[in-house]
């Protein structure tokens, strides 16, 4: 079965430190990978995506993610965390062949302490 | 474009009542998705449409749930009769046919069934 795993329910980091939010996936076929962020009482906002090409993807607000095919991972990273980055982060995957169905991980709550 | 528009933003209803959630996708988007978000189960895909036709409704939890898309600019998710365990945030998302494009989410409807 196709799946996405975010192994950490919560990540705590000090402001100014680098952050990593982990994501692994399992799909049959070529993956399309996405990261979304959700602020309180808001919908999901798109951050970045990997479709093909360069394994290092850069997105909004200084975030980036690295696609690792051998480890089936797509970890989200940022060199220097901000307090305003505190939110709920979701990893998502779509696959080919697989149609247009996108499944989401359980989410990781990021706390950035000043 | 105003983005994906959902209404109402909040809904409180009594157990046994019918609830209808509404969604207006982004114009030109061929795909529409309904998701449910709960603390216990995270973000679940309930159903998705392509060109107003339901493609995969395997995520619909019970027969009490039904969804329709009478035209390209409107979709409804109905729960009849509603139960307290249906309390959740329901998101609508849309995207175009282009596989390289991410989905865009509405602000969600927070449903509370008492």
Short mmCIF file of C-alpha atoms in Angstrom, two decimals:
data_model
loop_
_atom_site.label_atom_id
_atom_site.label_comp_id
_atom_site.label_asym_id
_atom_site.label_seq_id
_atom_site.Cartn_x
_atom_site.Cartn_y
_atom_site.Cartn_z
CA UNK A 1 0.00 0.00 0.00
CA UNK A 2 1.12 3.53 -0.70
CA UNK A 3 2.13 5.49 2.38
CA UNK A 4 3.85 8.53 3.76
CA UNK A 5 5.50 8.58 7.16
CA UNK A 6 6.52 11.52 9.29
CA UNK A 7 8.27 9.79 12.17
CA UNK A 8 8.29 12.77 14.53
CA UNK A 9 5.12 14.18 16.01
CA UNK A 10 6.99 17.24 17.15
CA UNK A 11 10.31 18.94 16.48
CA UNK A 12 11.75 21.55 18.79
CA UNK A 13 14.51 23.90 17.69
CA UNK A 14 15.99 27.16 18.89
CA UNK A 15 15.67 30.24 16.73
CA UNK A 16 18.66 30.62 14.45
CA UNK A 17 19.47 26.92 14.46
CA UNK A 18 18.99 24.67 11.47
CA UNK A 19 15.82 22.58 11.36
CA UNK A 20 14.93 19.28 9.74
CA UNK A 21 11.48 17.72 9.46
CA UNK A 22 11.63 14.15 8.27
CA UNK A 23 9.50 12.38 5.68
CA UNK A 24 9.73 8.95 4.11
CA UNK A 25 7.43 7.44 1.55
CA UNK A 26 6.51 4.14 0.00
CA UNK A 27 4.85 4.12 -3.41
CA UNK A 28 4.84 1.84 -6.41
CA UNK A 29 5.99 4.02 -9.25
CA UNK A 30 7.56 7.44 -9.61
CA UNK A 31 6.82 9.76 -6.71
CA UNK A 32 5.79 13.38 -6.81
CA UNK A 33 6.56 14.84 -3.38
CA UNK A 34 5.20 17.92 -1.66
CA UNK A 35 5.52 19.85 1.58
CA UNK A 36 2.71 21.94 2.98
CA UNK A 37 2.51 24.11 6.09
CA UNK A 38 -0.57 24.76 8.21
CA UNK A 39 -0.88 27.68 10.61
CA UNK A 40 -3.59 27.67 13.31
CA UNK A 41 -7.11 27.87 11.94
CA UNK A 42 -5.85 28.05 8.39
CA UNK A 43 -5.79 25.78 5.37
CA UNK A 44 -2.69 24.08 4.06
CA UNK A 45 -0.22 26.27 2.22
CA UNK A 46 2.12 24.87 -0.39
CA UNK A 47 5.85 25.14 0.41
CA UNK A 48 7.72 23.17 -2.23
CA UNK A 49 7.63 20.13 -4.46
CA UNK A 50 9.83 17.56 -6.15
CA UNK A 51 8.67 16.40 -9.55
CA UNK A 52 11.85 15.55 -11.41
CA UNK A 53 15.37 16.87 -11.91
CA UNK A 54 17.60 18.28 -9.20
CA UNK A 55 17.25 16.39 -5.95
CA UNK A 56 17.56 19.58 -3.90
CA UNK A 57 14.41 21.63 -4.14
CA UNK A 58 14.07 25.18 -2.88
CA UNK A 59 10.74 26.60 -1.83
CA UNK A 60 9.00 29.40 0.00
CA UNK A 61 10.24 31.17 3.15
CA UNK A 62 13.78 29.80 2.83
CA UNK A 63 12.78 26.15 3.07
CA UNK A 64 14.36 23.43 1.01
CA UNK A 65 14.04 19.68 0.74
CA UNK A 66 16.22 16.90 -0.58
CA UNK A 67 14.83 13.98 -2.51
CA UNK A 68 16.74 10.77 -1.78
CA UNK A 69 15.54 7.94 -3.96
CA UNK A 70 17.61 5.20 -2.33
CA UNK A 71 16.34 6.11 1.13
CA UNK A 72 12.86 7.02 -0.13
CA UNK A 73 13.03 10.23 1.84
CA UNK A 74 12.14 13.85 1.31
CA UNK A 75 13.25 15.73 4.42
CA UNK A 76 12.38 19.40 4.84
CA UNK A 77 15.17 21.70 5.94
CA UNK A 78 15.93 25.29 6.73
CA UNK A 79 19.38 26.66 7.62
CA UNK A 80 18.16 29.12 10.24
CA UNK A 81 14.80 28.72 11.97
CA UNK A 82 12.50 31.61 12.83
CA UNK A 83 9.90 31.72 15.59
CA UNK A 84 7.35 32.41 12.86
CA UNK A 85 8.16 29.01 11.32
CA UNK A 86 6.30 27.36 14.20
CA UNK A 87 3.43 25.49 12.57
CA UNK A 88 2.22 22.06 11.47
CA UNK A 89 4.07 20.61 8.50
CA UNK A 90 2.73 17.94 6.16
CA UNK A 91 4.57 15.80 3.67
CA UNK A 92 2.49 14.48 0.75
CA UNK A 93 3.04 12.13 -2.15
CA UNK A 94 1.42 11.41 -5.47
CA UNK A 95 2.67 8.66 -7.75
CA UNK A 96 2.75 7.54 -11.35
CA UNK A 97 1.02 5.49 -12.37
CA UNK A 98 -1.49 6.23 -9.69
CA UNK A 99 -3.75 8.87 -10.96
CA UNK A 100 -4.20 12.10 -9.12
CA UNK A 101 -4.68 10.79 -5.63
CA UNK A 102 -2.43 12.52 -3.09
CA UNK A 103 -1.87 11.13 0.38
CA UNK A 104 -0.53 13.04 3.35
CA UNK A 105 1.62 12.17 6.30
CA UNK A 106 0.32 12.60 9.83
CA UNK A 107 2.02 15.95 10.21
CA UNK A 108 4.89 17.21 12.34
CA UNK A 109 4.47 20.12 14.69
CA UNK A 110 7.46 22.43 14.67
CA UNK A 111 8.18 24.62 17.68
CA UNK A 112 10.84 27.27 17.32
CA UNK A 113 11.85 28.83 20.61
CA UNK A 114 13.19 32.36 20.80
CA UNK B 1 -8.39 34.44 -8.22
CA UNK B 2 -9.78 34.25 -4.69
CA UNK B 3 -8.55 30.72 -4.22
CA UNK B 4 -10.61 27.76 -3.06
CA UNK B 5 -13.62 29.02 -1.14
CA UNK B 6 -15.35 26.94 1.49
CA UNK B 7 -18.47 27.68 3.44
CA UNK B 8 -19.36 27.84 6.19
CA UNK B 9 -16.11 28.36 8.11
CA UNK B 10 -17.66 26.96 11.25
CA UNK B 11 -20.68 24.75 11.73
CA UNK B 12 -22.20 23.54 14.98
CA UNK B 13 -25.05 21.11 14.72
CA UNK B 14 -26.92 18.61 16.81
CA UNK B 15 -26.49 14.90 16.40
CA UNK B 16 -28.88 13.52 13.83
CA UNK B 17 -29.11 16.69 11.78
CA UNK B 18 -28.08 16.97 8.15
CA UNK B 19 -24.95 18.98 7.44
CA UNK B 20 -23.90 20.34 4.07
CA UNK B 21 -20.43 21.71 3.42
CA UNK B 22 -19.74 23.73 0.31
CA UNK B 23 -16.74 24.32 -1.89
CA UNK B 24 -15.95 26.52 -4.86
CA UNK B 25 -12.73 25.41 -6.57
CA UNK B 26 -10.34 27.64 -8.42
CA UNK B 27 -11.61 28.36 -11.91
CA UNK B 28 -10.04 26.09 -14.51
CA UNK B 29 -9.06 23.37 -12.06
CA UNK B 30 -10.23 19.97 -13.23
CA UNK B 31 -9.70 18.11 -9.96
CA UNK B 32 -11.46 18.64 -6.67
CA UNK B 33 -10.65 16.85 -3.42
CA UNK B 34 -12.39 16.59 -0.05
CA UNK B 35 -10.21 15.89 2.99
CA UNK B 36 -11.01 15.46 6.66
CA UNK B 37 -8.56 16.42 9.39
CA UNK B 38 -8.74 15.06 12.93
CA UNK B 39 -6.21 14.78 15.71
CA UNK B 40 -6.48 11.01 15.73
CA UNK B 41 -6.36 10.28 12.02
CA UNK B 42 -4.59 13.27 10.54
CA UNK B 43 -5.52 14.35 7.03
CA UNK B 44 -7.64 11.78 5.19
CA UNK B 45 -8.71 11.91 1.58
CA UNK B 46 -12.44 11.28 1.43
CA UNK B 47 -13.23 11.61 -2.27
CA UNK B 48 -12.02 13.31 -5.40
CA UNK B 49 -13.59 14.42 -8.66
CA UNK B 50 -12.28 14.92 -12.15
CA UNK B 51 -14.36 17.08 -14.46
CA UNK B 52 -17.25 16.83 -12.00
CA UNK B 53 -17.18 13.02 -11.99
CA UNK B 54 -16.32 11.15 -8.76
CA UNK B 55 -13.18 9.11 -9.39
CA UNK B 56 -12.32 7.61 -6.03
CA UNK B 57 -14.64 7.63 -3.04
CA UNK B 58 -12.89 4.86 -1.13
CA UNK B 59 -12.12 7.25 1.69
CA UNK B 60 -15.73 8.09 2.43
CA UNK B 61 -16.21 6.63 5.89
CA UNK B 62 -19.85 5.59 5.75
CA UNK B 63 -23.00 5.79 3.72
CA UNK B 64 -23.97 8.78 5.83
CA UNK B 65 -21.42 10.73 3.80
CA UNK B 66 -22.12 11.79 0.24
CA UNK B 67 -20.51 14.26 -2.14
CA UNK B 68 -21.64 15.85 -5.34
CA UNK B 69 -20.22 18.15 -7.96
CA UNK B 70 -23.09 19.38 -10.12
CA UNK B 71 -20.86 21.72 -12.10
CA UNK B 72 -17.25 22.80 -12.43
CA UNK B 73 -17.57 25.58 -9.88
CA UNK B 74 -19.38 23.94 -7.00
CA UNK B 75 -19.19 20.85 -4.82
CA UNK B 76 -20.95 19.74 -1.66
CA UNK B 77 -20.16 17.24 1.05
CA UNK B 78 -23.21 16.11 2.96
CA UNK B 79 -23.47 14.17 6.19
CA UNK B 80 -26.88 12.74 7.04
CA UNK B 81 -27.43 12.00 9.84
CA UNK B 82 -24.47 13.62 11.58
CA UNK B 83 -22.79 12.08 14.63
CA UNK B 84 -20.39 13.53 17.22
CA UNK B 85 -17.51 11.49 15.79
CA UNK B 86 -17.90 13.41 12.53
CA UNK B 87 -16.54 16.49 14.30
CA UNK B 88 -13.45 17.53 12.37
CA UNK B 89 -12.10 20.13 9.99
CA UNK B 90 -13.10 19.42 6.42
CA UNK B 91 -10.91 20.77 3.63
CA UNK B 92 -11.61 21.15 -0.02
CA UNK B 93 -8.71 21.38 -2.49
CA UNK B 94 -8.45 21.78 -6.23
CA UNK B 95 -5.77 21.48 -8.87
CA UNK B 96 -5.41 21.54 -12.62
CA UNK B 97 -4.67 18.53 -14.82
CA UNK B 98 -0.96 19.32 -15.03
CA UNK B 99 0.74 16.63 -12.93
CA UNK B 100 3.49 19.04 -12.00
CA UNK B 101 1.13 21.35 -10.17
CA UNK B 102 0.31 21.18 -6.51
CA UNK B 103 -3.16 21.25 -4.98
CA UNK B 104 -4.58 24.44 -3.51
CA UNK B 105 -6.53 24.20 -0.27
CA UNK B 106 -9.46 26.14 1.08
CA UNK B 107 -9.55 27.50 4.61
CA UNK B 108 -11.58 24.55 5.83
CA UNK B 109 -14.89 24.10 7.61
CA UNK B 110 -14.71 23.28 11.29
CA UNK B 111 -17.64 20.99 12.06
CA UNK B 112 -18.77 20.32 15.58
CA UNK B 113 -21.57 17.84 16.16
CA UNK B 114 -22.99 17.95 19.69
#
